[in-house]
Amino acid sequence: MQKVIVGNHAVSWGVKLARTEVIPAYPITPQTQIVEELSEMCASGELPARFIKVESEHSAMASAVGASAAGARAFTATSSQGLALMHEMLHWAAAARHPIVMADVNRALGPGWNIWTDQTDSLSQRDTGWLQLYCENNQEVLDTTIIAFRLAEALDLPVMLVLDAFYLSHTSEPVDIPDQALVDSFLPKREAHYKLDINEPHAFNALVKPDDYMEMRWHMHDAQRRALELYPQIESEWLALTGRYYGMIEPYRTDDAETVLITTGTVTSTARYVIDERRSRGEKVGLVKIKMFRPFPVEAMRAALKGIPRIAVIDRNISPGNGGIFAQELRSALYGSDSDAAPQFNGYIVGLGGRNVTPDTINGIIDHVQSGETVDRPDIWVGVKA
Amino acid sequence: MSQTIIKDRIPENELLMGGHLACPGCGGALAMRLVLKELGPKTIVVLPACCWSIIAGPYPQSSLKVPLYHTAFETGAAVASGIRAALDIQGQHDTNVIVWAGDGGTFDIGLQALSGAAERNEDFIYCCYDNEAYMNTGIQRSSATPWGAWTTTTPSKHPQATDKKDILAIMAAHRIPYAATASVSYPVDLVDKVKKAMSIRGTRFLHILAPCPPGWKFEDERAIDMGRMAVQSRVFPLVEVEHGTDWRFTMDPEHVPVQDYIRAQGRFRHLTDEQIGHISDAVDYRYEHLRDLAERSQAKV
């Protein structure tokens, strides 16, 4: 079934098709439509889930933790301040190994108040133990929501799917809504590997001494890394059912490329347009879209960028005092992988707080990196007023 | 209350095992033991950070024979809401979900989540075992600490300067179906309240005073005395309230002066007779207020 829906509702449809059982939720712009739609679905009986109208995002994540610990499939959604408020429970959900799925609609953090897109909210949660998947269009949002539950429940780790505020969340696109039977065959009812059970009483999360704490964190880290093998397998199944595949990363027109952009989210679509235009003029340019940020696909990125002389990372986020976060991650991933031919590597900061990233912005970045102008800073801010 | 009644009334089954890590004379350990006896094994315990995070035992052990979920300080009521939702989806409506929180996790950091859950009338029993300060971190004041008390953050020269927060009135103001005070020193009254709570659906709240020998500075073997004197002096009256409006005293034992209760504890050692007189006046005032509420509730019936 084809429907024209906004990105937020693509999440809601994915959550419904996943037969989610418990949805604790708290409103925040620009996420709110996700849970409004789910609330309607629950009220009408279309989705027989428990919708808990909690009093904060912190409680939203805490309730999702409780529901998941008791064996239910749990989902919530948030943005920006709400995600920051959840921070403590994000660590809790991951280290207690609860396969919760959450949508984060990327929104800038205050102050000053800003509701527009910016990736710093989700990237600030880098070390919580959550997997992170960034989406480019509404179809990818719906598909990734369903895939996220498969991945989470296989690994006993929570998964955050991430979409840009307004460019996706409030933008309508045609989306193929898969049949329920198809989704059921791909994502059966959750069978919890362990849960709160009166017939088999255990204590969860008790005091752990230094003798055991490190092992627990090692297991969590190891499960994250297993996603690098598991995710392509799960996506291949999805491909067989739907004909759609996204990949942890997606190289686009990188064969023989001499300049490659690194993009995430909706900036990727704008960059594809620019790449096509410049390719038609004979320029050797391409891009690599990063979908999976945690675990970071180090080997896949090394392979995709092998022999590329010029790399320009486009970051819609900032780690003050160091620079763009994708640039930092990628620079670290590539270090020492091709020591004979280290590429020119520039990081560009764009579009913070929802500032528009246009084809002109992208062209400016390509022109700059191709000029070979050396920069003494790890980050180049694009279009900042004097 | 005779020994015979206690023996007949209190269930024999034990869901709290020996070897737990409570201090000698801990009111909070006895409170858990009594509450679980009545609740029985079809119970899931949610445990936000508190003394019981230690008492329950370190990984991989547990001193409880029921499932136990340790969680972050302020999340007891929210985690319990999620567990309840999951159990209801699974058709496990007859499994009890309880939160077992200290006064810090209830009066202070957990109050927002508790208020949210109570407003939604979530179907669980919230038990606050109240030892009147942050005892697990080494006796710092909470908003449950009584006026005049010494703690490590309210030293004798500047003791606790405000009155204990009236948590029962706060919960009653949410119009939840059942809220009550209880004491480990009156075990029949306590388990009767657990039983009554179990017969009701929705948010039920039990405020259990849990005397703390190291925190209140009294001898280990006197915890039951201390709890009894708290009730007898009317510092901690035993009451219950249904739907926020129908108040009732459940015990009105022989009266003892407030002075006897206060002078038995080292945390009040610095107080003058005049200051104790002020405490006594405040206790009388609150008791009269409760009596008015109870009489008005009686008149309605």
XYZ file of C-alpha atoms in Angstrom:
687
model
C 0.000 0.000 0.000
C 1.374 3.416 -0.955
C 0.618 6.362 1.297
C 1.841 9.929 1.259
C 2.956 10.563 4.822
C 5.319 12.746 6.827
C 8.461 11.233 8.319
C 6.985 11.303 11.796
C 4.041 9.192 10.672
C 6.422 6.826 8.878
C 7.829 6.094 12.347
C 4.319 5.593 13.752
C 3.466 3.147 10.971
C 6.669 1.219 11.575
C 5.895 0.992 15.289
C 2.366 -0.209 14.544
C 3.517 -2.824 12.034
C 6.077 -4.034 14.618
C 3.131 -4.800 16.930
C 4.747 -2.749 19.691
C 3.200 -3.533 23.075
C 4.066 -0.624 25.377
C 4.536 3.029 24.364
C 5.374 5.506 27.144
C 5.474 8.984 25.631
C 5.873 12.663 26.367
C 5.376 15.432 23.809
C 8.188 17.545 22.376
C 8.476 19.394 19.082
C 9.258 18.150 16.432
C 8.668 14.556 17.538
C 5.118 14.982 18.841
C 3.312 13.771 15.701
C 4.890 10.332 16.130
C 3.210 9.719 19.472
C 0.016 11.574 18.557
C -0.503 9.141 15.691
C 0.360 6.182 17.948
C -2.058 7.452 20.564
C -4.809 7.493 17.897
C -3.858 3.980 16.797
C -4.013 2.732 20.396
C -7.284 4.523 21.142
C -8.965 3.073 18.045
C -7.758 -0.424 18.895
C -5.847 -0.596 15.606
C -2.713 -1.090 17.726
C -3.498 -3.066 20.907
C -0.644 -1.526 22.900
C -0.518 0.217 26.276
C 0.088 3.936 25.754
C 1.435 5.477 28.984
C 1.099 9.249 29.161
C 4.119 9.872 31.378
C 5.005 13.201 32.989
C 8.527 13.572 31.496
C 10.962 12.047 29.041
C 12.965 10.692 31.940
C 9.907 8.726 32.996
C 9.202 7.788 29.358
C 12.520 5.982 29.179
C 12.134 4.586 32.714
C 8.721 3.143 31.820
C 10.106 1.705 28.584
C 12.856 0.104 30.693
C 10.259 -1.440 33.030
C 8.112 -2.714 30.163
C 11.105 -4.178 28.349
C 12.386 -5.808 31.559
C 9.008 -7.522 31.892
C 9.332 -8.897 28.344
C 7.281 -6.441 26.285
C 8.266 -4.760 23.013
C 8.618 -1.095 23.955
C 9.013 2.118 21.965
C 9.239 5.824 22.651
C 10.198 8.942 20.717
C 11.835 12.226 21.623
C 14.000 15.153 20.516
C 16.676 17.460 21.861
C 15.990 18.500 25.478
C 13.888 15.377 25.972
C 16.727 13.137 24.867
C 19.155 15.034 27.085
C 16.805 14.587 30.053
C 16.707 10.829 29.377
C 20.488 10.534 29.429
C 20.722 8.618 32.711
C 18.119 6.084 31.611
C 19.732 5.677 28.175
C 22.749 4.249 29.975
C 20.394 2.161 32.117
C 18.490 0.722 29.156
C 21.664 -0.280 27.332
C 23.612 -1.706 30.266
C 20.556 -3.615 31.518
C 20.369 -4.937 27.903
C 16.803 -3.887 27.122
C 15.968 -3.971 23.370
C 13.965 -0.728 23.347
C 13.564 1.165 20.082
C 13.396 4.959 20.150
C 13.036 7.557 17.439
C 14.988 10.762 17.927
C 13.977 13.614 15.669
C 17.200 15.620 15.537
C 16.646 19.061 17.026
C 19.082 21.674 18.297
C 19.622 21.967 22.033
C 18.979 25.257 23.824
C 19.714 27.858 24.797
C 18.540 29.867 22.922
C 15.442 27.919 22.121
C 15.623 26.333 18.700
C 13.315 23.672 17.317
C 15.139 23.088 14.015
C 17.372 20.263 12.942
C 20.848 19.652 14.370
C 22.498 16.310 15.163
C 24.208 17.309 18.397
C 21.350 15.906 20.510
C 21.707 12.308 19.337
C 25.484 12.406 18.891
C 25.833 13.598 22.519
C 24.428 10.187 23.487
C 27.274 8.416 21.691
C 28.635 6.569 24.724
C 25.363 5.366 26.248
C 25.521 1.964 24.525
C 22.639 2.595 22.095
C 22.969 1.690 18.438
C 22.278 4.707 16.221
C 20.839 4.616 12.684
C 20.446 7.855 10.672
C 17.781 8.036 7.954
C 17.602 9.974 4.690
C 13.965 9.679 3.543
C 10.575 8.610 4.838
C 10.678 5.138 3.307
C 13.996 4.551 5.015
C 12.468 5.810 8.269
C 9.628 3.282 8.131
C 11.855 0.386 7.085
C 14.500 1.247 9.685
C 11.910 1.339 12.470
C 10.969 -2.277 11.782
C 14.556 -3.399 11.207
C 15.568 -1.692 14.472
C 13.343 -4.007 16.522
C 14.864 -7.115 14.868
C 18.355 -5.848 15.509
C 17.652 -4.731 19.085
C 16.012 -7.988 20.117
C 18.743 -10.119 18.544
C 21.459 -8.248 20.434
C 19.593 -7.277 23.624
C 20.602 -3.688 23.024
C 18.478 -0.587 22.456
C 18.400 1.097 19.046
C 17.880 4.770 18.273
C 16.663 5.670 14.813
C 17.361 9.244 13.921
C 15.671 11.583 11.468
C 16.089 15.278 10.672
C 13.601 17.739 12.118
C 11.169 19.130 9.531
C 13.192 18.060 6.452
C 11.913 14.563 7.236
C 9.690 14.782 10.282
C 7.181 17.186 8.724
C 7.779 16.554 5.008
C 5.362 14.350 3.074
C 6.663 11.696 0.720
C 5.123 8.601 -0.854
C 5.924 5.592 1.318
C 5.278 1.929 0.636
C 3.569 0.479 3.716
C 4.333 -3.231 3.827
C 1.633 -5.785 4.583
C 1.261 -6.824 8.209
C 1.827 -10.468 7.241
C 5.145 -9.561 5.618
C 6.285 -7.681 8.731
C 5.095 -10.519 10.987
C 7.229 -12.992 9.031
C 10.251 -10.695 9.368
C 9.660 -9.666 12.986
C 7.915 -12.319 15.111
C 6.589 -11.594 18.598
C 9.409 -10.806 21.032
C 10.689 -13.787 22.983
C 12.715 -12.158 25.758
C 15.987 -13.950 26.522
C 15.367 -13.118 30.194
C 12.708 -11.115 31.966
C 11.086 -10.396 35.317
C 9.261 -13.641 35.998
C 7.513 -14.677 39.208
C 8.187 -18.336 38.347
C 11.911 -17.719 38.056
C 12.745 -14.889 40.441
C 16.023 -13.060 39.884
C 17.440 -9.708 40.934
C 18.290 -7.410 38.009
C 21.008 -4.745 38.147
C 22.217 -5.443 41.692
C 25.436 -3.914 43.019
C 28.321 -5.133 40.844
C 31.803 -5.113 42.276
C 34.960 -4.351 40.295
C 35.408 -8.136 39.882
C 32.487 -8.335 37.454
C 31.682 -4.832 36.187
C 34.283 -4.853 33.418
C 32.999 -8.155 32.033
C 29.491 -6.749 31.839
C 30.724 -3.755 29.863
C 32.820 -6.015 27.644
C 29.720 -8.054 26.782
C 27.818 -4.878 25.929
C 30.643 -3.627 23.733
C 30.926 -7.025 22.064
C 27.182 -7.064 21.322
C 27.511 -3.624 19.724
C 30.273 -4.882 17.469
C 28.249 -7.970 16.523
C 25.761 -5.568 14.944
C 28.339 -4.967 12.204
C 27.822 -8.548 11.022
C 24.195 -8.936 11.967
C 22.807 -5.751 10.474
C 23.663 -6.620 6.847
C 22.157 -10.099 7.344
C 18.910 -8.678 8.702
C 18.771 -6.068 5.951
C 19.298 -8.785 3.321
C 16.170 -10.482 4.619
C 14.335 -7.181 4.349
C 15.676 -6.795 0.808
C 14.306 -10.207 -0.160
C 10.881 -9.249 1.205
C 10.634 -5.651 0.008
C 13.353 -5.018 -2.572
C 14.827 -2.286 -0.374
C 18.331 -2.140 1.130
C 20.230 0.764 2.678
C 23.472 -0.562 4.151
C 25.430 0.569 7.196
C 27.073 2.980 4.787
C 26.235 3.722 1.176
C 28.955 4.744 -1.290
C 27.416 6.779 -4.121
C 29.371 7.306 -7.382
C 32.690 6.751 -5.624
C 34.243 4.606 -8.397
C 37.293 6.526 -9.657
C 36.289 9.471 -7.453
C 39.008 11.865 -6.358
C 36.823 13.864 -3.994
C 34.344 12.170 -1.685
C 31.846 13.846 0.608
C 30.806 12.159 3.838
C 27.161 12.834 4.625
C 24.346 11.781 6.935
C 20.592 12.327 6.982
C 18.840 14.605 4.504
C 22.020 16.484 3.584
C 22.808 13.294 1.652
C 19.921 13.892 -0.764
C 21.078 17.434 -1.485
C 24.623 16.167 -1.952
C 23.495 13.426 -4.380
C 21.967 16.160 -6.561
C 25.213 18.144 -6.523
C 27.317 15.039 -7.228
C 25.130 14.135 -10.228
C 25.455 17.657 -11.598
C 29.232 17.750 -11.249
C 29.608 14.205 -12.590
C 27.710 15.313 -15.694
C 30.427 17.927 -16.141
C 33.052 15.189 -15.883
C 34.223 15.840 -12.322
C 35.381 12.814 -10.343
C 33.239 13.322 -7.233
C 31.156 11.008 -5.086
C 29.803 10.608 -1.587
C 29.552 8.083 1.214
C 26.435 8.233 3.341
C 26.842 7.019 6.911
C 23.664 5.387 8.202
C 25.108 3.542 11.181
C 26.949 5.689 13.729
C 27.027 3.141 16.564
C 28.611 0.753 16.202
C 30.870 2.774 13.902
C 31.465 0.797 10.674
C 35.232 1.240 10.702
C 36.161 -1.504 8.234
C 33.397 -0.586 5.792
C 34.501 3.062 5.804
C 38.154 2.115 5.326
C 37.214 -0.033 2.337
C 34.930 2.606 0.825
C 37.546 5.359 1.119
C 40.642 3.382 0.174
C 42.775 5.366 -2.257
C 40.495 8.421 -2.236
C 42.797 11.468 -2.200
C 40.336 14.088 -0.885
C 37.682 13.616 1.794
C 35.250 16.283 2.986
C 33.105 15.434 6.006
C 29.895 17.428 6.365
C 28.824 17.708 10.009
C 25.501 19.211 11.108
C 26.690 19.059 14.699
C 29.476 20.398 16.847
C 31.586 19.132 19.701
C 32.771 22.509 21.015
C 36.514 22.630 21.354
C 37.186 19.911 18.810
C 34.865 20.093 15.804
C 32.415 17.957 13.884
C 31.660 14.592 15.440
C 31.469 12.479 12.284
C 34.792 14.004 11.192
C 36.408 13.028 14.500
C 35.055 9.494 14.303
C 36.094 9.021 10.698
C 39.542 10.539 11.125
C 40.111 8.137 13.985
C 38.792 5.191 11.921
C 41.061 5.958 8.962
C 44.204 6.669 10.950
C 46.934 4.276 9.867
C 44.751 2.392 7.367
C 46.556 3.701 4.301
C 49.795 5.160 5.604
C 51.361 5.474 2.158
C 48.645 7.764 0.908
C 46.979 9.655 3.719
C 44.148 11.660 2.162
C 43.509 15.346 2.420
C 40.837 15.329 5.120
C 38.668 18.387 5.773
C 35.793 18.678 8.240
C 33.015 21.193 7.521
C 30.459 22.460 10.024
C 27.145 23.346 8.385
C 23.480 23.867 9.127
C 23.521 24.129 12.921
C 20.181 24.970 14.490
C 18.399 24.214 11.215
C 20.250 26.658 8.949
C 19.548 25.586 5.382
C 22.134 23.422 3.635
C 21.642 24.085 -0.072
C 23.332 22.838 -3.254
C 25.350 26.081 -3.092
C 26.596 25.095 0.380
C 27.691 21.679 -0.892
C 29.263 23.123 -4.059
C 31.209 25.560 -1.902
C 32.558 22.687 0.174
C 33.619 20.707 -2.917
C 35.271 23.798 -4.421
C 37.105 24.415 -1.177
C 38.413 20.876 -0.697
C 39.403 20.652 -4.359
C 41.336 23.947 -4.161
C 43.825 22.105 -1.972
C 43.936 25.098 0.349
C 45.551 23.904 3.529
C 43.700 24.494 6.763
C 45.255 24.669 10.189
C 42.026 23.789 11.976
C 40.252 20.449 12.134
C 36.921 22.152 11.415
C 35.879 24.662 8.773
C 32.679 26.575 9.532
C 30.640 27.232 6.412
C 28.807 30.523 6.015
C 29.349 31.897 9.504
C 28.643 35.648 9.616
C 31.555 37.833 10.684
C -2.405 -6.432 70.887
C -1.443 -9.860 72.183
C 1.269 -12.218 70.982
C -1.420 -14.697 69.969
C -3.003 -12.309 67.501
C 0.345 -11.580 65.864
C 1.064 -15.293 65.560
C -2.353 -15.981 64.057
C -2.434 -13.032 61.722
C 1.072 -12.697 60.268
C 1.644 -15.228 57.446
C 4.430 -17.705 58.165
C 5.987 -17.760 54.692
C 9.288 -15.913 54.395
C 10.233 -14.176 51.155
C 13.108 -12.253 52.737
C 15.951 -14.650 53.439
C 18.598 -14.558 56.122
C 21.985 -13.196 55.129
C 20.665 -9.866 53.913
C 22.896 -6.874 54.495
C 20.778 -4.632 56.731
C 22.294 -3.014 59.834
C 21.278 -4.583 63.158
C 17.857 -3.360 64.215
C 16.927 -2.042 60.747
C 13.258 -1.050 60.540
C 13.456 -1.083 56.743
C 14.392 -4.780 56.620
C 11.552 -5.746 58.947
C 9.125 -3.652 56.897
C 10.033 -5.558 53.714
C 9.731 -8.882 55.524
C 6.225 -8.103 56.782
C 4.942 -6.597 53.532
C 6.177 -9.545 51.437
C 4.649 -12.035 53.873
C 1.245 -10.592 53.061
C 1.834 -9.995 49.337
C 3.127 -13.507 48.702
C 5.305 -14.823 45.875
C 3.295 -13.410 42.950
C 5.026 -10.084 43.423
C 7.582 -8.069 41.461
C 9.597 -5.518 43.453
C 10.927 -2.314 41.877
C 13.778 -0.925 43.920
C 15.078 2.581 43.256
C 18.345 3.520 44.959
C 18.015 3.405 48.762
C 19.399 1.400 51.702
C 17.667 -1.624 50.230
C 19.943 -1.435 47.146
C 22.568 -2.781 49.555
C 20.331 -4.881 51.803
C 19.101 -6.938 48.821
C 22.665 -8.138 48.244
C 25.285 -7.709 45.508
C 25.352 -9.476 42.118
C 24.788 -12.416 41.682
C 22.890 -12.732 44.959
C 19.483 -11.660 46.173
C 17.968 -11.774 49.619
C 14.447 -11.839 48.165
C 12.596 -14.834 46.768
C 10.647 -12.631 44.351
C 11.818 -10.885 41.142
C 13.587 -7.647 41.931
C 14.404 -4.774 39.590
C 17.042 -2.339 40.852
C 16.609 1.023 39.170
C 17.754 4.634 39.207
C 16.901 6.837 42.159
C 13.994 8.861 40.729
C 12.362 6.164 38.598
C 10.516 3.788 40.940
C 7.000 4.787 39.935
C 7.847 5.124 36.227
C 9.551 1.724 35.980
C 6.644 0.145 37.867
C 4.230 1.757 35.379
C 6.102 0.081 32.526
C 6.197 -3.307 34.246
C 2.463 -3.087 35.014
C 1.715 -2.251 31.360
C 3.763 -5.225 30.158
C 2.126 -7.613 32.644
C -1.338 -6.388 31.666
C -0.559 -6.942 27.970
C 0.523 -10.477 28.925
C -2.672 -11.043 30.946
C -0.816 -11.235 34.271
C -3.291 -8.987 36.050
C -2.959 -10.842 39.366
C 0.793 -10.294 39.767
C 1.476 -7.565 42.335
C 3.851 -4.808 41.286
C 5.305 -2.864 44.189
C 7.781 -0.037 44.434
C 10.013 -0.194 47.481
C 11.571 3.223 47.953
C 13.158 5.165 50.761
C 12.171 8.650 51.812
C 14.751 10.274 49.512
C 13.413 8.348 46.516
C 9.842 9.257 47.460
C 9.713 12.681 49.147
C 12.557 14.194 47.090
C 14.003 12.894 43.837
C 11.225 10.419 42.981
C 8.276 12.699 43.742
C 7.707 13.814 40.141
C 7.478 10.282 38.763
C 5.335 9.236 41.738
C 2.968 12.165 41.206
C 2.702 11.342 37.492
C 1.941 7.692 38.176
C -0.564 8.526 40.934
C -2.354 11.016 38.673
C -2.639 8.247 36.041
C -3.836 5.931 38.827
C -1.272 3.298 37.832
C -2.095 -0.104 39.251
C 0.653 -0.777 41.781
C 1.436 -0.503 45.485
C 4.041 2.123 46.298
C 5.735 1.498 49.650
C 7.917 4.198 51.122
C 9.959 2.925 54.039
C 10.854 6.167 55.748
C 13.978 6.371 57.894
C 13.847 10.155 57.723
C 17.153 10.909 55.966
C 19.581 9.687 53.286
C 20.887 6.877 55.466
C 22.594 4.828 52.755
C 24.917 7.697 51.859
C 25.660 8.361 55.525
C 22.796 10.317 57.133
C 22.110 13.463 55.093
C 18.833 15.302 55.556
C 15.893 14.730 53.215
C 12.538 16.490 53.119
C 11.334 13.654 55.381
C 13.746 14.663 58.152
C 11.808 16.090 61.127
C 12.310 19.598 62.450
C 15.215 19.895 64.840
C 16.960 16.668 63.856
C 20.702 16.359 63.492
C 22.084 14.860 60.281
C 25.505 15.230 58.641
C 24.114 18.080 56.507
C 22.074 19.602 59.339
C 24.660 19.705 62.129
C 23.585 20.344 65.739
C 24.368 24.046 65.460
C 22.058 24.329 62.446
C 19.681 21.376 62.704
C 16.833 20.635 60.281
C 14.998 23.949 60.063
C 11.730 22.988 58.386
C 8.954 20.509 59.117
C 8.811 17.045 57.607
C 6.965 17.089 54.293
C 3.428 15.715 54.645
C 3.699 13.006 52.001
C 0.422 11.320 52.953
C -1.505 14.564 52.361
C 0.300 14.970 49.033
C -0.721 11.467 47.967
C -4.264 11.971 49.285
C -4.471 15.133 47.176
C -3.979 12.907 44.100
C -7.299 11.236 45.042
C -5.718 7.789 44.769
C -7.971 4.977 45.974
C -5.881 4.103 49.022
C -3.105 5.670 51.076
C -2.037 4.840 54.615
C 0.659 5.212 57.213
C 2.029 2.101 58.908
C 4.726 1.067 61.347
C 6.883 -2.011 61.823
C 6.006 -1.732 65.515
C 2.341 -2.480 64.727
C 2.724 -5.491 62.415
C -0.940 -6.544 62.404
C -2.031 -3.041 61.416
C 0.684 -3.071 58.736
C -0.253 -6.397 57.116
C -3.959 -5.525 57.361
C -3.210 -2.424 55.312
C -1.254 -4.460 52.761
C -4.213 -6.835 52.523
C -6.637 -3.962 52.049
C -4.365 -2.408 49.422
C -4.273 -5.746 47.570
C -8.083 -5.778 47.388
C -8.078 -2.467 45.477
C -6.890 -1.669 41.918
C -5.124 1.582 41.073
C -2.379 3.447 42.874
C -2.028 2.472 46.503
C 0.479 4.148 48.784
C 1.918 2.925 52.079
C 4.081 5.233 54.168
C 5.934 2.979 56.605
C 8.029 4.519 59.350
C 11.294 2.579 59.578
C 13.347 3.445 62.683
C 17.081 3.514 61.938
C 19.454 2.855 64.871
C 22.625 4.329 63.306
C 20.823 7.297 61.756
C 18.615 8.237 64.670
C 21.264 7.317 67.233
C 19.601 4.773 69.487
C 20.487 1.254 70.595
C 20.080 -1.520 67.980
C 17.567 -3.451 70.063
C 15.225 -0.491 70.501
C 13.875 -0.080 66.936
C 10.467 -1.528 67.831
C 10.277 0.698 70.930
C 11.120 3.707 68.837
C 8.465 2.917 66.238
C 5.919 2.303 68.980
C 6.720 5.596 70.719
C 6.464 7.451 67.377
C 2.866 6.273 67.131
C 2.019 6.624 70.827
C 3.381 10.174 70.962
C 1.283 10.960 67.837
C 4.425 12.047 65.990
C 3.486 9.359 63.456
C -0.259 8.594 63.697
C -1.550 5.434 62.036
C -4.222 6.455 59.557
C -5.628 5.528 56.196
C -7.394 7.598 53.551
C -9.522 6.393 50.670
C -9.976 8.460 47.493
C -8.270 11.360 49.232
C -11.339 12.196 51.254
C -12.247 9.435 53.692
C -9.792 9.546 56.570
C -9.699 7.090 59.424
C -7.423 6.323 62.390
C -6.566 2.636 62.371
C -4.862 2.557 65.803
C -5.089 4.970 68.683
C -2.849 3.443 71.299
C -2.104 4.652 74.794
C -0.580 8.133 74.648
C 3.005 8.939 75.687
C 4.570 12.430 75.785
C 6.486 13.604 72.703
C 9.418 14.256 75.045
C 9.824 10.495 75.676
C 10.190 9.801 71.954
C 12.541 12.712 71.286
C 14.780 12.162 74.295
C 15.330 8.505 73.374
C 17.235 9.489 70.205
C 20.706 10.984 69.868
C 19.745 12.947 66.750
C 17.652 15.244 68.968
C 20.156 15.441 71.843
C 20.941 19.140 71.278
C 17.296 20.246 71.609
C 16.175 22.248 74.667
C 13.001 21.455 76.585
C 11.484 24.566 75.060
C 12.262 23.348 71.544
C 10.767 19.970 72.341
C 7.723 21.885 73.536
C 7.450 23.424 70.065
C 7.625 19.972 68.491
C 4.924 18.789 70.850
C 2.680 21.727 69.911
C 3.158 20.996 66.208
C 2.370 17.316 66.777
C -0.831 18.240 68.631
C -1.849 20.660 65.892
C -1.423 18.064 63.150
C -3.151 15.389 65.214
C -6.161 17.668 65.749
C -6.277 18.314 62.020
C -6.275 14.562 61.315
C -9.009 14.074 63.927
C -11.123 16.726 62.206
C -10.646 14.971 58.879
C -11.554 11.610 60.412
C -14.626 13.025 62.174
C -15.865 14.714 59.034
C -15.342 11.478 57.081
C -17.262 9.612 59.805
C -20.130 12.128 59.654
C -20.470 11.580 55.899
C -20.976 7.862 56.430
